[in-house]
Protein backbone atom coordinates (compact mmCIF):
# COMPACT_ATOMS: atom_id res chain seq x y z
CA MET A 1 105.07 104.87 122.43
CA TYR A 2 106.83 103.77 125.59
CA GLN A 3 109.60 106.12 126.80
CA TYR A 4 112.61 104.44 128.29
CA THR A 5 113.34 105.48 131.90
CA ASP A 6 116.75 106.35 133.24
CA PHE A 7 117.00 102.75 134.49
CA ASP A 8 116.21 101.39 131.01
CA ARG A 9 118.78 103.60 129.27
CA GLN A 10 121.42 102.81 131.82
CA PHE A 11 120.72 99.12 131.48
CA VAL A 12 121.12 99.15 127.69
CA ARG A 13 124.25 101.30 127.79
CA GLN A 14 125.82 98.94 130.40
CA ARG A 15 125.01 95.92 128.33
CA ALA A 16 126.53 97.47 125.19
CA ALA A 17 129.72 98.27 127.29
CA GLN A 18 129.81 94.78 128.64
CA TYR A 19 129.63 93.38 125.03
CA ARG A 20 132.36 95.53 123.98
CA ASP A 21 134.61 94.15 126.74
CA GLN A 22 133.70 90.66 125.83
CA LEU A 23 134.45 91.28 122.15
CA GLU A 24 137.83 92.81 122.81
CA ARG A 25 138.75 89.81 125.10
CA TYR A 26 137.57 87.46 122.37
CA PHE A 27 139.74 89.03 119.73
CA ALA A 28 142.67 89.10 122.13
CA GLY A 29 142.40 85.41 122.57
CA LYS A 30 141.32 85.50 126.19
CA ILE A 31 137.89 84.05 125.36
CA SER A 32 137.47 80.94 123.26
CA ASP A 33 134.91 80.53 120.38
CA GLU A 34 132.99 78.32 122.67
CA GLU A 35 133.02 80.71 125.54
CA PHE A 36 132.07 83.70 123.34
CA ARG A 37 129.28 82.09 121.47
CA PRO A 38 126.60 82.32 124.22
CA LEU A 39 127.74 85.91 125.00
CA ARG A 40 127.12 87.13 121.44
CA LEU A 41 123.99 85.14 121.00
CA GLN A 42 122.56 86.73 124.24
CA ASN A 43 123.01 90.07 122.48
CA GLY A 44 121.52 89.05 119.14
CA TRP A 45 124.63 88.18 117.14
CA TYR A 46 124.54 84.98 115.09
CA VAL A 47 127.19 83.61 112.65
CA GLN A 48 125.23 82.70 109.49
CA ARG A 49 126.15 81.27 106.15
CA TYR A 50 128.61 83.90 105.09
CA ALA A 51 128.71 86.69 107.79
CA PRO A 52 127.41 87.62 111.20
CA MET A 53 123.66 88.36 111.45
CA LEU A 54 122.40 90.89 114.07
CA ARG A 55 118.76 90.71 115.26
CA VAL A 56 117.56 93.96 116.82
CA ALA A 57 114.57 93.81 119.10
CA VAL A 58 111.57 95.98 118.40
CA PRO A 59 109.18 95.27 121.29
CA TYR A 60 105.63 94.81 120.12
CA GLY A 61 106.67 96.47 116.86
CA GLU A 62 106.74 100.12 117.94
CA ILE A 63 109.52 102.15 116.55
CA SER A 64 110.37 105.86 116.58
CA SER A 65 111.74 107.98 113.67
CA ALA A 66 114.96 108.46 115.73
CA GLN A 67 115.38 104.66 115.91
CA LEU A 68 114.68 104.29 112.14
CA ARG A 69 117.42 106.76 111.43
CA VAL A 70 119.93 104.85 113.55
CA LEU A 71 118.89 101.66 111.76
CA ALA A 72 119.48 103.46 108.52
CA LYS A 73 122.92 104.56 109.56
CA ILE A 74 123.77 100.94 110.55
CA ALA A 75 122.56 99.74 107.07
CA CYS A 76 124.53 102.33 105.18
CA GLU A 77 127.75 102.35 107.15
CA TYR A 78 127.99 98.88 108.84
CA ASP A 79 126.01 96.40 106.85
CA GLN A 80 128.94 96.22 104.30
CA PRO A 81 131.11 93.13 104.03
CA GLU A 82 134.55 92.98 102.42
CA ALA A 83 134.35 92.76 98.68
CA ALA A 84 136.05 89.36 98.54
CA LEU A 85 133.60 87.79 100.91
CA LEU A 86 130.65 89.27 99.07
CA ALA A 87 132.05 87.99 95.72
CA GLN A 88 132.58 84.55 97.22
CA ALA A 89 129.05 84.37 98.54
CA GLN A 90 127.63 85.57 95.16
CA ASP A 91 129.50 82.84 93.34
CA ARG A 92 128.21 80.16 95.68
CA GLN A 93 124.65 81.31 95.39
CA GLU A 94 124.72 81.62 91.59
CA ALA A 95 126.05 78.05 91.42
CA LEU A 96 122.67 76.91 92.72
CA GLY A 97 121.00 78.07 89.48
CA SER A 98 118.17 80.38 88.65
CA VAL A 99 114.40 79.95 89.12
CA PRO A 100 112.33 80.30 86.00
CA VAL A 101 109.38 82.58 85.78
CA PRO A 102 106.30 81.40 83.82
CA GLY A 103 106.62 83.10 80.35
CA GLY A 104 110.37 82.56 79.66
CA ALA A 105 112.32 84.83 82.20
CA ALA A 106 114.37 83.58 85.16
CA VAL A 107 115.44 84.93 88.53
CA ASN A 108 119.13 84.72 89.61
CA THR A 109 120.21 85.39 93.18
CA LYS A 110 121.69 88.84 93.51
CA LEU A 111 123.07 89.27 96.99
CA LYS A 112 122.64 92.89 98.31
CA THR A 113 124.07 94.81 101.19
CA GLY A 114 123.23 98.00 103.14
CA TYR A 115 119.74 97.16 104.32
CA GLY A 116 117.66 95.94 107.29
CA HIS A 117 115.10 93.16 107.15
CA PHE A 118 111.84 93.21 108.96
CA THR A 119 110.95 89.78 110.42
CA THR A 120 107.55 88.14 111.26
CA ARG A 121 108.23 88.71 114.95
CA THR A 122 108.76 92.48 114.36
CA ASN A 123 112.46 92.49 114.79
CA VAL A 124 115.03 94.04 112.44
CA GLN A 125 117.88 91.87 111.13
CA PHE A 126 121.26 92.88 109.42
CA ASN A 127 123.15 90.23 107.43
CA TRP A 128 126.59 91.65 106.76
CA ILE A 129 128.00 93.46 109.68
CA PRO A 130 131.55 92.41 110.29
CA LEU A 131 132.04 91.10 113.83
CA ASP A 132 134.85 93.38 114.67
CA LYS A 133 132.49 96.32 114.17
CA SER A 134 129.65 94.83 116.19
CA ALA A 135 130.33 96.66 119.53
CA ASP A 136 130.17 100.03 117.63
CA VAL A 137 126.76 98.94 116.32
CA MET A 138 125.67 98.02 119.86
CA ASP A 139 126.67 101.51 121.01
CA LEU A 140 124.70 103.11 118.16
CA LEU A 141 121.61 101.14 119.16
CA ALA A 142 121.91 101.94 122.74
CA SER A 143 122.00 105.67 121.91
CA VAL A 144 118.25 105.39 120.95
CA GLY A 145 117.27 102.67 123.49
CA MET A 146 117.66 99.69 121.12
CA HIS A 147 119.46 96.35 121.52
CA GLY A 148 119.60 92.71 120.53
CA ILE A 149 119.14 91.35 124.16
CA GLN A 150 117.24 88.10 124.15
CA THR A 151 116.58 87.97 120.44
CA SER A 152 118.37 84.75 120.53
CA GLY A 153 118.98 81.85 122.95
CA ASN A 154 116.66 79.66 125.03
CA CYS A 155 114.95 82.60 126.82
CA ILE A 156 111.77 84.66 126.59
CA ARG A 157 112.13 86.40 123.23
CA ASN A 158 110.69 89.70 121.97
CA ILE A 159 107.06 90.28 123.04
CA THR A 160 104.80 90.76 119.92
CA SER A 161 101.24 92.17 119.43
CA ASP A 162 98.81 93.42 116.90
CA GLN A 163 100.28 96.25 114.76
CA LEU A 164 97.02 98.10 115.33
CA ALA A 165 97.41 97.99 119.07
CA GLY A 166 95.95 101.05 120.76
CA ILE A 167 94.34 102.34 117.54
CA ALA A 168 92.10 99.44 116.27
CA PRO A 169 88.30 100.23 116.24
CA ASP A 170 87.58 96.70 117.45
CA GLU A 171 89.81 96.84 120.50
CA VAL A 172 88.66 95.51 123.88
CA ALA A 173 91.61 97.10 125.66
CA ASP A 174 95.14 98.44 124.59
CA PRO A 175 97.60 95.47 124.88
CA ARG A 176 100.70 97.65 124.70
CA PRO A 177 100.98 98.37 128.57
CA PHE A 178 100.85 94.63 129.26
CA CYS A 179 103.35 93.99 126.53
CA GLU A 180 105.70 96.50 128.20
CA ILE A 181 105.19 95.07 131.59
CA LEU A 182 106.05 91.66 130.12
CA ARG A 183 109.12 93.05 128.48
CA GLN A 184 110.35 94.56 131.78
CA TRP A 185 109.59 91.38 133.68
CA SER A 186 111.15 88.93 131.25
CA THR A 187 114.43 90.90 130.37
CA ALA A 188 117.35 89.19 132.00
CA HIS A 189 114.99 87.09 134.12
CA PRO A 190 117.28 84.95 136.23
CA GLU A 191 115.04 81.89 136.36
CA PHE A 192 114.01 81.88 132.62
CA SER A 193 117.23 82.73 130.90
CA PHE A 194 118.15 79.08 130.13
CA LEU A 195 114.89 77.35 129.29
CA PRO A 196 114.73 74.00 127.42
CA ARG A 197 114.16 75.91 124.17
CA LYS A 198 113.27 79.54 123.00
CA PHE A 199 110.03 80.97 124.23
CA LYS A 200 107.71 83.38 122.52
CA ILE A 201 104.74 85.35 123.79
CA ALA A 202 102.08 87.37 121.88
CA VAL A 203 99.37 89.64 123.22
CA ASN A 204 96.23 90.69 121.46
CA GLY A 205 93.81 93.41 122.58
CA ALA A 206 91.34 93.27 119.74
CA ARG A 207 88.27 91.18 118.99
CA GLU A 208 90.01 90.00 115.79
CA ASP A 209 93.17 88.03 116.32
CA ARG A 210 95.78 89.86 114.25
CA ALA A 211 98.66 88.62 116.39
CA ALA A 212 98.49 84.86 115.50
CA LEU A 213 98.08 83.94 119.26
CA ALA A 214 97.31 80.23 118.56
CA TRP A 215 100.80 79.81 116.90
CA TYR A 216 102.74 81.03 120.03
CA ASP A 217 104.16 79.27 123.00
CA VAL A 218 101.92 81.58 125.02
CA GLY A 219 99.07 83.62 123.54
CA LEU A 220 97.31 86.26 125.71
CA GLN A 221 93.96 87.47 124.42
CA LEU A 222 92.35 90.47 126.30
CA VAL A 223 88.69 89.83 127.14
CA ARG A 224 86.06 91.05 129.46
CA ASN A 225 83.95 88.72 131.59
CA ALA A 226 80.21 88.86 132.26
CA ALA A 227 80.80 91.38 134.95
CA GLY A 228 82.81 93.61 132.58
CA GLU A 229 86.16 92.91 134.35
CA LEU A 230 89.25 92.91 132.19
CA GLY A 231 91.41 89.86 131.93
CA PHE A 232 93.02 87.29 129.60
CA LYS A 233 92.21 84.15 127.78
CA VAL A 234 95.40 82.21 128.02
CA LEU A 235 96.66 79.91 125.21
CA VAL A 236 99.71 77.75 125.69
CA GLY A 237 101.63 75.31 123.51
CA GLY A 238 101.35 76.67 119.94
CA GLY A 239 104.15 76.62 117.48
CA MET A 240 105.32 75.91 113.95
CA GLY A 241 108.44 74.00 113.01
CA ARG A 242 108.68 70.23 112.48
CA THR A 243 105.51 69.63 114.42
CA PRO A 244 102.93 72.44 113.74
CA THR A 245 100.66 72.67 116.75
CA ILE A 246 97.74 74.96 117.66
CA ALA A 247 97.89 76.27 121.21
CA THR A 248 95.55 74.78 123.93
CA VAL A 249 93.35 77.25 125.91
CA VAL A 250 94.34 76.64 129.50
CA ARG A 251 92.39 79.59 131.11
CA GLU A 252 89.21 81.18 129.76
CA PHE A 253 89.52 84.13 132.01
CA LEU A 254 92.59 85.21 134.06
CA PRO A 255 92.37 88.60 135.97
CA TRP A 256 94.73 91.08 134.34
CA ASP A 257 96.67 91.70 137.62
CA GLN A 258 97.58 87.95 137.72
CA MET A 259 99.33 87.97 134.28
CA LEU A 260 102.91 87.63 135.62
CA ASN A 261 102.13 85.29 138.36
CA TYR A 262 100.31 82.89 135.99
CA LEU A 263 103.03 83.16 133.36
CA GLU A 264 105.58 82.30 136.03
CA ALA A 265 103.61 79.11 136.71
CA VAL A 266 103.34 78.23 133.03
CA ILE A 267 107.01 78.66 132.36
CA ARG A 268 108.19 77.12 135.71
CA VAL A 269 106.39 73.84 134.81
CA TYR A 270 107.91 73.97 131.43
CA ASN A 271 111.39 74.73 132.72
CA GLN A 272 111.08 71.69 135.10
CA TYR A 273 109.63 69.08 132.71
CA GLY A 274 110.46 70.35 129.19
CA ARG A 275 112.71 68.00 127.08
CA ARG A 276 116.33 68.96 127.09
CA ASP A 277 117.69 65.89 125.42
CA ASN A 278 116.28 66.60 121.96
CA ALA A 279 116.07 70.06 120.38
CA TRP A 280 113.20 69.08 118.11
CA LYS A 281 111.14 68.03 121.15
CA ALA A 282 112.11 70.75 123.62
CA ARG A 283 109.44 73.32 122.75
CA ILE A 284 106.56 73.70 125.25
CA LYS A 285 104.16 72.63 122.57
CA ILE A 286 105.59 69.05 122.90
CA LEU A 287 105.15 69.05 126.61
CA VAL A 288 101.48 70.33 126.43
CA LYS A 289 100.65 67.84 123.75
CA ALA A 290 102.19 64.96 125.58
CA GLU A 291 100.75 65.75 129.04
CA GLY A 292 97.46 67.50 128.15
CA GLN A 293 95.31 67.96 131.36
CA ARG A 294 98.24 66.88 133.53
CA TYR A 295 100.21 69.85 132.31
CA ILE A 296 97.25 72.29 132.97
CA ASP A 297 96.80 70.72 136.42
CA ALA A 298 100.48 71.23 137.22
CA VAL A 299 100.34 74.86 136.08
CA GLU A 300 97.27 75.51 138.22
CA ALA A 301 98.88 73.91 141.32
CA GLU A 302 102.07 76.06 140.83
CA PHE A 303 99.93 79.14 140.26
CA LYS A 304 98.03 78.51 143.54
CA ALA A 305 101.34 78.07 145.41
CA ILE A 306 102.69 81.34 143.91
CA VAL A 307 99.51 83.25 145.04
CA GLU A 308 98.86 81.63 148.33
CA HIS A 309 102.17 80.63 149.68
CA ASN A 310 104.77 82.69 147.86
CA GLY A 311 103.14 86.01 148.40
CA ALA A 312 102.14 86.62 144.70
CA ALA A 313 105.13 88.95 144.32
CA HIS A 314 104.39 89.76 140.72
CA THR A 315 100.80 90.86 141.08
CA ILE A 316 100.38 93.90 138.96
CA THR A 317 99.01 96.90 140.88
CA GLN A 318 96.81 99.45 139.39
CA ALA A 319 99.49 102.01 140.14
CA GLU A 320 101.95 100.13 138.06
CA LEU A 321 99.60 99.57 135.14
CA ASP A 322 98.77 103.38 135.32
CA ARG A 323 102.50 104.22 135.33
CA VAL A 324 103.23 102.22 132.29
CA SER A 325 99.99 103.12 130.48
CA ALA A 326 100.91 106.90 130.79
CA SER A 327 103.52 106.27 128.07
CA PHE A 328 100.84 105.13 125.60
CA VAL A 329 98.58 108.29 125.58
CA ALA A 330 97.53 108.99 122.01
CA PRO A 331 99.25 111.99 120.50
CA VAL A 332 97.02 115.03 119.52
CA VAL A 333 97.13 114.93 115.77
CA ALA A 334 96.19 117.72 113.41
CA ALA A 335 96.58 117.87 109.71
CA ALA A 336 100.03 119.12 108.64
CA SER A 337 100.16 122.85 108.47
CA ARG A 338 100.00 124.10 104.90
CA LYS A 339 102.39 126.67 103.67
CA ASP A 340 100.51 126.72 100.36
CA ALA A 341 96.85 125.63 100.41
CA LYS A 342 96.80 125.80 96.61
CA VAL A 343 99.59 123.23 96.32
CA HIS A 344 97.76 121.00 98.74
CA GLU A 345 94.59 121.28 96.65
CA ILE A 346 96.48 120.36 93.44
CA VAL A 347 98.07 117.28 95.09
CA ARG A 348 94.64 116.19 96.53
CA ALA A 349 92.94 116.57 93.08
CA ALA A 350 95.72 114.80 91.35
CA ALA A 351 95.54 111.92 93.85
CA GLU A 352 91.82 111.56 93.62
CA ALA A 353 92.04 111.55 89.76
CA ASP A 354 94.39 108.58 89.87
CA PRO A 355 92.74 105.13 90.05
CA GLU A 356 95.81 103.79 91.89
CA TYR A 357 95.23 106.26 94.77
CA ASP A 358 91.78 104.75 95.27
CA ARG A 359 93.29 101.24 95.27
CA TRP A 360 95.87 102.40 97.82
CA LEU A 361 93.03 103.76 100.03
CA GLN A 362 91.34 100.38 99.87
CA ARG A 363 94.41 98.08 100.52
CA ASN A 364 96.88 100.23 102.50
CA VAL A 365 94.77 102.51 104.64
CA LEU A 366 92.80 101.27 107.67
CA ASP A 367 90.17 102.80 109.95
CA HIS A 368 91.21 104.18 113.28
CA GLN A 369 89.79 104.58 116.79
CA GLN A 370 89.85 108.35 116.11
CA PRO A 371 87.50 109.01 113.18
CA GLN A 372 89.75 111.72 111.66
CA LEU A 373 92.85 109.51 111.65
CA ARG A 374 93.98 106.53 109.74
CA ALA A 375 96.61 103.82 109.92
CA VAL A 376 98.66 103.56 106.71
CA THR A 377 100.91 100.67 105.62
CA LEU A 378 104.10 101.25 103.65
CA SER A 379 104.53 98.24 101.43
CA PHE A 380 108.04 96.60 101.45
CA LYS A 381 106.99 94.13 98.89
CA ARG A 382 108.21 95.05 95.47
CA LEU A 383 110.29 93.78 92.65
CA GLY A 384 114.01 93.77 93.00
CA GLN A 385 114.13 93.57 96.79
CA ALA A 386 113.29 90.59 99.07
CA PRO A 387 110.05 90.82 101.04
CA GLY A 388 110.64 92.91 104.15
CA ASP A 389 114.09 94.29 103.16
CA ALA A 390 114.56 98.11 103.61
CA THR A 391 117.60 99.93 102.39
CA GLY A 392 119.25 102.63 104.40
CA ASP A 393 117.73 105.27 102.28
CA GLN A 394 114.37 103.68 102.62
CA LEU A 395 114.68 103.57 106.34
CA ASP A 396 115.58 107.26 106.35
CA LEU A 397 112.57 108.03 104.16
CA ALA A 398 110.39 106.04 106.55
CA ALA A 399 111.66 108.03 109.43
CA ASP A 400 110.75 111.31 107.46
CA PHE A 401 107.34 110.02 106.81
CA ALA A 402 106.87 109.13 110.45
CA ASP A 403 107.91 112.69 111.55
CA ARG A 404 105.87 114.34 108.85
CA PHE A 405 102.66 112.24 108.94
CA SER A 406 102.61 110.04 112.12
CA SER A 407 103.67 111.90 115.13
CA GLY A 408 107.22 110.34 114.98
CA GLU A 409 106.16 106.77 115.24
CA ALA A 410 105.97 103.73 112.99
CA ARG A 411 105.33 100.07 113.55
CA VAL A 412 106.97 96.91 112.13
CA THR A 413 104.24 94.56 111.14
CA HIS A 414 103.93 90.83 111.40
CA GLU A 415 103.61 90.83 107.55
CA GLN A 416 107.07 92.48 107.19
CA ASN A 417 105.88 95.96 106.31
CA LEU A 418 105.90 99.31 108.17
CA LEU A 419 102.71 100.95 109.45
CA LEU A 420 102.18 104.61 110.25
CA PRO A 421 99.63 104.73 113.14
CA TRP A 422 98.75 108.40 113.47
CA VAL A 423 98.02 109.77 109.97
CA HIS A 424 95.33 112.48 109.61
CA GLN A 425 92.93 111.79 106.86
CA ASP A 426 93.61 115.27 105.24
CA ASP A 427 97.29 114.23 104.87
CA LEU A 428 96.62 111.13 102.90
CA PRO A 429 97.13 112.67 99.41
CA GLU A 430 100.53 114.02 100.40
CA LEU A 431 101.60 110.86 102.12
CA TRP A 432 100.59 108.78 99.02
CA HIS A 433 102.48 111.07 96.70
CA ALA A 434 105.65 110.88 98.86
CA ALA A 435 105.43 107.15 99.41
CA ARG A 436 104.70 106.49 95.78
CA LYS A 437 107.91 108.50 94.86
CA ALA A 438 109.87 106.33 97.30
CA GLY A 439 108.43 103.22 95.92
CA LEU A 440 106.54 102.27 99.07
CA ALA A 441 102.93 102.90 98.06
CA ARG A 442 102.23 99.70 96.09
CA SER A 443 98.61 98.84 96.68
CA ASN A 444 99.27 95.10 97.31
CA ILE A 445 98.65 94.84 101.12
CA GLY A 446 96.88 91.60 101.82
CA LEU A 447 97.27 90.41 98.21
CA LEU A 448 99.41 87.52 96.74
CA THR A 449 102.63 89.62 96.43
CA ASP A 450 102.47 90.81 100.12
CA MET A 451 103.99 87.56 100.88
CA ILE A 452 105.89 86.63 104.01
CA THR A 453 109.38 85.35 103.22
CA CYS A 454 112.27 84.41 105.39
CA PRO A 455 115.91 85.04 104.31
CA GLY A 456 116.32 81.36 103.49
CA GLY A 457 119.45 79.76 101.93
CA ASP A 458 120.76 82.99 100.62
CA PHE A 459 121.88 83.90 104.15
CA CYS A 460 120.67 81.36 106.84
CA ALA A 461 122.96 78.52 107.76
CA LEU A 462 120.01 76.47 108.83
CA ALA A 463 118.09 76.72 105.54
CA ASN A 464 117.63 73.77 103.23
CA ALA A 465 116.78 76.05 100.23
CA ARG A 466 116.49 79.58 99.04
CA SER A 467 113.28 81.66 99.62
CA ILE A 468 114.16 84.92 97.97
CA PRO A 469 114.51 83.84 94.27
CA VAL A 470 111.27 81.87 94.60
CA SER A 471 109.40 84.95 96.01
CA GLU A 472 110.98 87.14 93.22
CA ALA A 473 109.84 84.71 90.58
CA ILE A 474 106.29 84.73 91.91
CA MET A 475 106.47 88.50 92.28
CA GLN A 476 107.50 88.95 88.57
CA ARG A 477 104.77 86.59 87.37
CA TYR A 478 102.07 88.57 89.28
CA GLU A 479 103.39 92.00 88.86
CA ASP A 480 100.18 93.28 87.16
CA LEU A 481 98.05 95.09 89.73
CA ASP A 482 94.81 94.46 87.79
CA GLU A 483 95.45 90.68 88.05
CA LEU A 484 96.48 90.91 91.81
CA HIS A 485 93.32 92.78 92.72
CA ASP A 486 91.15 90.38 90.76
CA LEU A 487 92.84 87.45 92.78
CA GLY A 488 91.92 89.29 96.02
CA ASP A 489 93.05 88.44 99.56
CA ILE A 490 95.57 85.65 99.58
CA ARG A 491 98.28 84.94 102.16
CA LEU A 492 101.35 83.27 100.63
CA ASN A 493 104.15 82.47 103.10
CA ILE A 494 107.54 80.94 102.29
CA SER A 495 110.12 79.34 104.65
CA GLY A 496 113.62 78.05 103.72
CA CYS A 497 113.57 75.32 106.23
CA ILE A 498 111.44 73.51 108.82
CA ASN A 499 112.14 76.16 111.46
CA SER A 500 109.22 77.94 109.75
CA CYS A 501 110.53 81.56 110.14
CA GLY A 502 108.33 82.35 107.04
CA HIS A 503 105.24 80.99 108.80
CA HIS A 504 104.40 78.77 105.82
CA HIS A 505 102.15 76.56 107.92
CA ALA A 506 99.77 79.55 108.45
CA GLY A 507 99.68 80.62 104.79
CA HIS A 508 96.64 80.07 102.54
CA ILE A 509 99.46 78.90 100.26
CA GLY A 510 102.69 77.80 102.11
CA ILE A 511 106.00 76.91 100.51
CA LEU A 512 108.73 75.04 102.54
CA GLY A 513 112.23 74.55 101.31
CA VAL A 514 113.51 70.94 101.96
CA ASP A 515 116.77 69.13 101.17
CA LYS A 516 116.71 66.19 98.93
CA ASP A 517 120.06 64.65 97.94
CA GLY A 518 121.80 67.93 98.54
CA LYS A 519 119.46 69.77 96.23
CA GLU A 520 116.77 72.40 96.81
CA TRP A 521 113.14 71.16 96.73
CA TYR A 522 109.96 72.71 97.92
CA GLN A 523 106.85 71.35 99.69
CA VAL A 524 103.59 73.19 98.97
CA THR A 525 100.66 73.36 101.54
CA LEU A 526 97.19 74.79 101.20
CA GLY A 527 94.63 76.02 103.59
CA GLY A 528 96.66 77.27 106.46
CA SER A 529 95.37 80.11 108.67
CA ASP A 530 96.92 82.56 111.23
CA GLY A 531 93.62 83.07 113.07
CA THR A 532 92.42 86.32 111.44
CA ASP A 533 88.77 86.86 110.50
CA LEU A 534 89.62 86.36 106.86
CA SER A 535 91.50 83.10 107.33
CA GLY A 536 89.39 81.63 110.16
CA PRO A 537 90.70 79.67 113.16
CA ALA A 538 94.32 79.00 113.23
CA THR A 539 95.17 75.75 111.43
CA PRO A 540 98.24 74.32 109.50
CA GLY A 541 97.96 73.89 105.71
CA LYS A 542 97.80 70.51 104.16
CA VAL A 543 100.60 69.14 101.92
CA VAL A 544 99.52 68.78 98.28
CA GLY A 545 101.92 66.03 97.46
CA PRO A 546 105.68 65.23 96.96
CA SER A 547 108.06 68.15 96.85
CA PHE A 548 108.69 70.26 93.74
CA SER A 549 111.82 71.50 92.19
CA ALA A 550 112.62 75.28 92.36
CA ALA A 551 111.78 75.61 88.65
CA GLU A 552 108.32 74.03 89.21
CA VAL A 553 107.23 76.17 92.09
CA PRO A 554 106.01 79.21 90.06
CA GLU A 555 104.17 76.92 87.65
CA VAL A 556 102.53 75.19 90.68
CA ILE A 557 101.39 78.50 92.17
CA GLU A 558 100.08 79.57 88.80
CA ALA A 559 98.19 76.26 88.39
CA VAL A 560 96.54 76.64 91.89
CA LEU A 561 95.48 80.17 91.25
CA ASP A 562 94.11 79.32 87.86
CA THR A 563 91.97 76.62 89.55
CA TYR A 564 90.75 79.17 92.05
CA ARG A 565 89.57 81.56 89.28
CA GLN A 566 87.79 78.59 87.58
CA VAL A 567 85.86 77.45 90.62
CA ARG A 568 85.31 80.57 92.74
CA ALA A 569 81.84 81.91 93.23
CA GLY A 570 80.96 85.43 92.21
CA ASP A 571 82.95 87.97 90.28
CA GLY A 572 84.72 91.23 90.62
CA GLU A 573 84.40 92.89 94.07
CA ARG A 574 81.87 90.10 95.10
CA ALA A 575 84.23 87.29 94.18
CA GLU A 576 84.68 84.63 96.88
CA THR A 577 88.11 84.66 98.42
CA PHE A 578 90.71 82.12 97.73
CA ILE A 579 90.55 80.67 101.31
CA ALA A 580 86.73 80.53 101.29
CA THR A 581 86.77 78.75 97.87
CA LEU A 582 89.35 76.29 99.02
CA ARG A 583 87.23 75.36 102.02
CA ARG A 584 83.98 75.17 100.07
CA VAL A 585 85.17 72.90 97.25
CA GLY A 586 88.02 71.02 99.17
CA ILE A 587 91.65 70.68 98.47
CA GLU A 588 91.43 67.95 95.76
CA PRO A 589 90.98 70.32 92.66
CA PHE A 590 93.87 72.39 93.80
CA LYS A 591 96.01 69.41 94.67
CA ALA A 592 95.33 67.91 91.21
CA ALA A 593 96.23 71.09 89.53
CA ALA A 594 99.50 71.46 91.54
CA ASN A 595 100.61 67.95 90.82
CA ALA A 596 99.69 68.32 87.12
CA ALA A 597 102.18 71.22 86.92
CA ARG A 598 105.15 68.90 87.61
CA PHE A 599 107.62 68.67 84.77
CA THR A 600 108.06 64.95 85.24
CA ALA A 601 106.69 62.23 87.47
CA ARG A 602 108.77 61.69 90.63
CA GLU A 603 108.84 59.53 93.65
CA VAL A 604 107.72 60.99 97.05
CA ALA A 605 110.52 63.00 98.51
């Protein structure tokens, strides 16, 4: 993974020192709330429903064991609110009531502290750090080259990519060097620090789109033209939120060395013409949708001016690409040295005799560019913890696994899990045994309970409804692994509000929290896609009808899945997937089943 230079390290340390000075002046009354707000936001500090929330950047998902250990320390020592604040927050959440689980049980909100949360954009969030300790946390992060710079605000946010970047067997080219060049170019960019709205870029280097490119403000797909030259297909104007929009292809082929010059043109035109009078209409997707070809023509004209008249200052040289690429040389991985070969053989035999190990190999272990290696996903989707949450102890264990089995590296995934990218196939039995003991080896990757869930109304001040109790209720109902594996590949995504941080639009089943008369309601969509081979071309799901109460949602999901089992083709391992069945038979049988699960008839929300 990329190693920070002296310049990088100095920049991050100076930014942390600058923030400490700003914080001290704020508490001394020398800076007002209004003046301090943009300063903290530019460093990733929000004020949420009950306490400050810190968003830590993890560029394109790569994270070292040393960084994981610092995150673990922050979780254990700093993600700890005062007892009175936690009690007050717990009382307010309990007042919202429980979510029933089909079969008689119920889920109540139980707020927890001392953990980090993996997000869909491969960041890590903390929900309970007191603001007066925030500068200490910034210093800790800086000690391992981490920060919260540009994880908030109307700027170019964290660059994301495929979690299998650099190791995927279907890769055209490694996207990580280009991601890193983008990170360096966009950090503290003087022209693009105050855009009309936040701006998100994703880069994919594989033939399969595992980075959800069409849902981003800009998506860059590495391709080769007929002459074998490397370049990018450029997509612009994707986004979720109130107006889900699939990005437009504005360039079928852009030479790789022009990536920054072209992006400068894309963002300059947006910066000039994007709406600033209405936050809901300020994203680039609105501009692209409204202007169409005129927007593309304006970008091409600006790009031509940059190249022909302005000197093409950001053309990437081969020397620069080589310099950055040198940080991404694959490690030489051998099987772990065995102090006791007999113990290894016992562990291997025990694993291979356990049916659950075989399921884990099928769901959590992926092929690798190097035949003797594997990529292994640690599942952070389990009962009793919100999807994507990792306690301090679990972060420490993940760091240990990275050191022991993956050359000191892990990756935060788009689906809110952790992936170990450099695991030798001979080490799989030991890794499975250790991860199982830690509760991180559940073989549910890609299945229903591997759901994407935002923090929702339990923490977020913007949310209309809670996400976590709903996800827990569904998790409890579908705890049985036999049933999960029978249902097969299903993407279920939950957002607590229209901002769509849980990517509900792209879920095969999407759940969106909405506000109706001051109460929590949930809209259900079906048939969404993130653009993967399984899901098909990116598309937003379709709403099945009026919103449902929290109590109805688990029943609705059960009704939809029961319908799938009734109408799917094939059986067992040859069973038709949920999304394929939905597209074959149409939405109507599922829509009817969902609406039949209502407790009483209601008006449209």
